[in-house]
Amino acid sequence: MTDFTIEDLRARLRECAGDIDGADLDGDTLDTPFVELGYDSLALLQVTAVISRERSIVIDDDAAIEAQTPRMLLKVINSVPRQSD
């Protein structure tokens, strides 16, 4: 399975939580805290639930919430092994 990328994450954030006024997701946001981008923990849980279903993985809710930046969340997502079918 290919790694989940920042582009993938941006798309899911927009789909699930919407575009936040003033947030430039297309800029260099890898190390920008989600709170500065306007996304709260509920938005992150929503996004990770969608990603979990799409990729057939289980993302730990606590790990997702502890991921303060897109870079940290990508690390969490990409470190989860895919479930056997």
N, CA, C and O of each residue as an XYZ file, in Angstrom:
340
protein
N       0.836     -1.167      0.000
C       0.000      0.000      0.000
C       0.887      1.238      0.000
O       1.907      1.284      0.687
N       0.496      2.216     -0.759
C       1.287      3.439     -0.827
C       1.037      4.295      0.407
O      -0.005      4.198      1.055
N       2.012      5.130      0.710
C       1.878      6.026      1.849
C       0.770      7.036      1.600
O       0.533      7.462      0.469
N       0.104      7.406      2.670
C      -0.888      8.471      2.651
C      -0.107      9.771      2.624
O       0.783      9.960      3.453
N      -0.406     10.667      1.709
C       0.389     11.875      1.502
C      -0.307     13.112      2.055
O      -1.475     13.068      2.443
N       0.423     14.201      2.083
C      -0.149     15.476      2.520
C      -1.293     15.880      1.584
O      -2.281     16.465      2.029
N      -1.162     15.574      0.307
C      -2.242     15.886     -0.632
C      -3.496     15.084     -0.297
O      -4.609     15.607     -0.352
N      -3.308     13.808      0.050
C      -4.438     12.971      0.465
C      -5.095     13.546      1.720
O      -6.321     13.619      1.808
N      -4.281     13.948      2.679
C      -4.805     14.493      3.922
C      -5.559     15.795      3.678
O      -6.638     16.002      4.234
N      -5.003     16.662      2.860
C      -5.694     17.920      2.538
C      -7.070     17.651      1.944
O      -8.055     18.290      2.313
N      -7.125     16.703      1.023
C      -8.403     16.374      0.381
C      -9.408     15.860      1.407
O     -10.573     16.258      1.374
N      -8.983     14.988      2.316
C      -9.903     14.446      3.325
C     -10.338     15.521      4.303
O     -11.501     15.546      4.706
N      -9.432     16.412      4.695
C      -9.811     17.513      5.587
C     -10.883     18.375      4.937
O     -11.857     18.756      5.586
N     -10.707     18.678      3.672
C     -11.695     19.502      2.971
C     -13.026     18.774      2.824
O     -14.087     19.375      2.990
N     -12.971     17.486      2.515
C     -14.194     16.707      2.339
C     -14.954     16.549      3.648
O     -16.176     16.695      3.679
N     -14.248     16.255      4.715
C     -14.892     15.909      5.986
C     -15.169     17.108      6.879
O     -16.218     17.178      7.519
N     -14.246     18.039      6.924
C     -14.363     19.154      7.856
C     -14.524     20.492      7.151
O     -14.755     21.514      7.798
N     -14.405     20.491      5.847
C     -14.583     21.726      5.089
C     -13.346     22.596      5.070
O     -12.387     22.376      5.809
N     -13.399     23.596      4.198
C     -12.341     24.597      4.157
C     -12.611     25.603      5.266
O     -13.719     26.124      5.387
N     -11.619     25.863      6.049
C     -11.742     26.814      7.142
C     -11.272     28.175      6.635
O     -10.211     28.278      6.020
N     -12.064     29.218      6.894
C     -11.667     30.567      6.479
C     -10.305     30.917      7.059
O     -10.066     30.761      8.257
N      -9.427     31.386      6.205
C      -8.104     31.808      6.634
C      -7.064     30.707      6.662
O      -5.876     30.989      6.817
N      -7.480     29.461      6.515
C      -6.527     28.355      6.522
C      -6.036     28.105      5.105
O      -6.836     27.910      4.190
N      -4.750     28.111      4.930
C      -4.164     27.857      3.620
C      -3.620     26.442      3.609
O      -2.435     26.221      3.856
N      -4.491     25.483      3.322
C      -4.059     24.091      3.290
C      -3.102     23.811      2.146
O      -2.371     22.821      2.178
N      -3.097     24.663      1.140
C      -2.213     24.440      0.002
C      -0.806     24.964      0.248
O       0.096     24.699     -0.547
N      -0.608     25.688      1.315
C       0.723     26.189      1.638
C       1.546     25.123      2.339
O       1.191     23.945      2.339
N       2.637     25.546      2.928
C       3.517     24.641      3.664
C       2.938     24.454      5.064
O       3.272     25.193      5.990
N       2.068     23.460      5.205
C       1.333     23.271      6.454
C       1.760     22.030      7.228
O       1.163     21.724      8.259
N       2.756     21.322      6.771
C       3.146     20.077      7.431
C       3.388     20.238      8.928
O       3.041     19.355      9.712
N       3.973     21.347      9.324
C       4.320     21.546     10.730
C       3.470     22.617     11.410
O       3.807     23.087     12.497
N       2.375     22.998     10.770
C       1.457     23.967     11.360
C       0.443     23.221     12.220
O      -0.218     22.303     11.734
N       0.312     23.598     13.481
C      -0.656     22.909     14.343
C      -2.077     22.974     13.764
O      -2.484     23.984     13.191
N      -2.809     21.884     13.927
C      -4.178     21.836     13.426
C      -5.026     22.958     14.000
O      -5.874     23.507     13.297
N      -4.815     23.310     15.261
C      -5.607     24.389     15.857
C      -5.381     25.709     15.139
O      -6.306     26.513     15.015
N      -4.157     25.944     14.662
C      -3.873     27.159     13.897
C      -4.521     27.105     12.510
O      -4.823     28.138     11.913
N      -4.727     25.889     12.012
C      -5.394     25.720     10.720
C      -6.914     25.771     10.868
O      -7.642     25.821      9.876
N      -7.385     25.759     12.118
C      -8.817     25.844     12.369
C      -9.518     24.516     12.546
O     -10.748     24.470     12.579
N      -8.759     23.422     12.662
C      -9.351     22.096     12.818
C      -9.193     21.630     14.259
O      -8.090     21.625     14.807
N     -10.312     21.238     14.866
C     -10.279     20.767     16.246
C     -10.218     19.242     16.294
O     -10.160     18.580     15.258
N     -10.231     18.696     17.507
C     -10.098     17.251     17.672
C     -11.273     16.498     17.058
O     -11.089     15.395     16.543
N     -12.464     17.063     17.102
C     -13.623     16.410     16.491
C     -13.432     16.284     14.980
O     -13.753     15.249     14.396
N     -12.918     17.321     14.356
C     -12.647     17.273     12.915
C     -11.609     16.204     12.597
O     -11.743     15.483     11.609
N     -10.578     16.099     13.429
C      -9.538     15.086     13.202
C     -10.091     13.681     13.359
O      -9.737     12.785     12.592
N     -10.957     13.479     14.346
C     -11.563     12.159     14.518
C     -12.447     11.796     13.331
O     -12.482     10.644     12.899
N     -13.155     12.783     12.814
C     -13.994     12.566     11.635
C     -13.137     12.174     10.433
O     -13.459     11.230      9.713
N     -12.066     12.894     10.228
C     -11.162     12.628      9.104
C     -10.507     11.260      9.249
O     -10.444     10.498      8.284
N     -10.020     10.944     10.441
C      -9.340      9.656     10.605
C     -10.315      8.481     10.495
O      -9.913      7.388     10.096
N     -11.583      8.686     10.841
C     -12.574      7.619     10.657
C     -12.764      7.315      9.178
O     -12.867      6.151      8.789
N     -12.811      8.346      8.359
C     -12.943      8.158      6.914
C     -11.702      7.475      6.348
O     -11.808      6.547      5.546
N     -10.540      7.933      6.763
C      -9.284      7.344      6.291
C      -9.199      5.875      6.714
O      -8.768      5.026      5.933
N      -9.606      5.580      7.933
C      -9.603      4.193      8.416
C     -10.438      3.296      7.515
O     -10.004      2.207      7.139
N     -11.632      3.753      7.173
C     -12.501      2.954      6.294
C     -11.897      2.804      4.906
O     -11.888      1.709      4.345
N     -11.396      3.893      4.356
C     -10.837      3.861      3.000
C      -9.628      2.931      2.888
O      -9.469      2.222      1.894
N      -8.793      2.943      3.899
C      -7.540      2.192      3.834
C      -7.585      0.856      4.568
O      -6.586      0.138      4.617
N      -8.728      0.527      5.132
C      -8.887     -0.728      5.893
C      -7.839     -0.840      6.995
O      -7.148     -1.851      7.127
N      -7.744      0.235      7.783
C      -6.822      0.268      8.915
C      -7.583      0.754     10.146
O      -8.689      1.282     10.038
N      -6.979      0.568     11.306
C      -7.560      1.075     12.543
C      -6.599      2.122     13.103
O      -5.494      1.805     13.542
N      -7.045      3.362     13.075
C      -6.245      4.460     13.618
C      -6.718      4.718     15.039
O      -7.894      5.003     15.266
N      -5.814      4.620     15.981
C      -6.130      4.848     17.385
C      -6.577      6.294     17.586
O      -5.875      7.227     17.197
N      -7.751      6.472     18.198
C      -8.286      7.821     18.414
C      -7.329      8.695     19.222
O      -7.126      9.865     18.900
N      -6.747      8.124     20.267
C      -5.823      8.905     21.094
C      -4.605      9.358     20.292
O      -4.156     10.496     20.424
N      -4.080      8.470     19.467
C      -2.915      8.827     18.636
C      -3.278      9.914     17.640
O      -2.479     10.813     17.378
N      -4.484      9.835     17.084
C      -4.922     10.852     16.119
C      -5.050     12.216     16.786
O      -4.647     13.229     16.214
N      -5.608     12.243     17.988
C      -5.787     13.515     18.691
C      -4.458     14.076     19.172
O      -4.271     15.292     19.201
N      -3.540     13.204     19.547
C      -2.219     13.664     19.996
C      -1.377     14.207     18.847
O      -0.416     14.941     19.081
N      -1.721     13.859     17.618
C      -0.990     14.370     16.454
C      -1.359     15.845     16.280
O      -2.462     16.172     15.840
N      -0.453     16.701     16.620
C      -0.725     18.133     16.637
C      -0.626     18.804     15.260
O      -1.179     19.882     15.044
N       0.083     18.153     14.340
C       0.318     18.749     13.022
C       0.027     17.724     11.931
O      -0.039     16.527     12.209
N      -0.148     18.179     10.701
C      -0.326     17.231      9.602
C       0.823     16.219      9.501
O       0.582     15.040      9.242
N       2.055     16.662      9.701
C       3.193     15.743      9.623
C       3.052     14.619     10.660
O       3.297     13.451     10.358
N       2.660     14.982     11.865
C       2.497     13.992     12.926
C       1.343     13.033     12.616
O       1.447     11.833     12.869
N       0.251     13.558     12.074
C      -0.882     12.701     11.738
C      -0.532     11.760     10.593
O      -0.923     10.593     10.607
N       0.196     12.254      9.609
C       0.634     11.380      8.514
C       1.504     10.240      9.031
O       1.402      9.107      8.561
N       2.355     10.549      9.996
C       3.207      9.508     10.586
C       2.347      8.440     11.259
O       2.614      7.246     11.128
N       1.315      8.877     11.978
C       0.408      7.931     12.636
C      -0.295      7.076     11.592
O      -0.318      5.850     11.707
N      -0.864      7.706     10.582
C      -1.607      6.991      9.534
C      -0.716      5.983      8.829
O      -1.106      4.830      8.644
N       0.466      6.403      8.439
C       1.356      5.545      7.660
C       2.042      4.445      8.477
O       2.638      3.527      7.914
N       1.954      4.545      9.799
C       2.578      3.521     10.633
C       1.621      2.378     10.993
O       2.042      1.368     11.556
N       0.332      2.544     10.665
C      -0.656      1.532     11.005
C      -0.659      0.441      9.944
O      -0.787      0.736      8.755
N      -0.517     -0.822     10.359
C      -0.540     -1.908      9.371
C      -1.958     -2.117      8.836
O      -2.941     -1.913      9.548
N      -2.042     -2.516      7.608
C      -3.333     -2.769      6.976
C      -3.933     -4.052      7.548
O      -3.225     -5.030      7.786
N      -5.239     -4.032      7.761
C      -5.963     -5.196      8.283
C      -6.004     -6.293      7.213
O      -6.102     -6.002      6.021
N      -5.931     -7.529      7.640
C      -6.074     -8.656      6.721
C      -7.534     -8.775      6.324
O      -8.438     -8.570      7.134
N      -7.742     -9.114      5.052
C      -9.123     -9.289      4.577
C      -9.586    -10.703      4.793
O     -10.721    -11.039      4.456
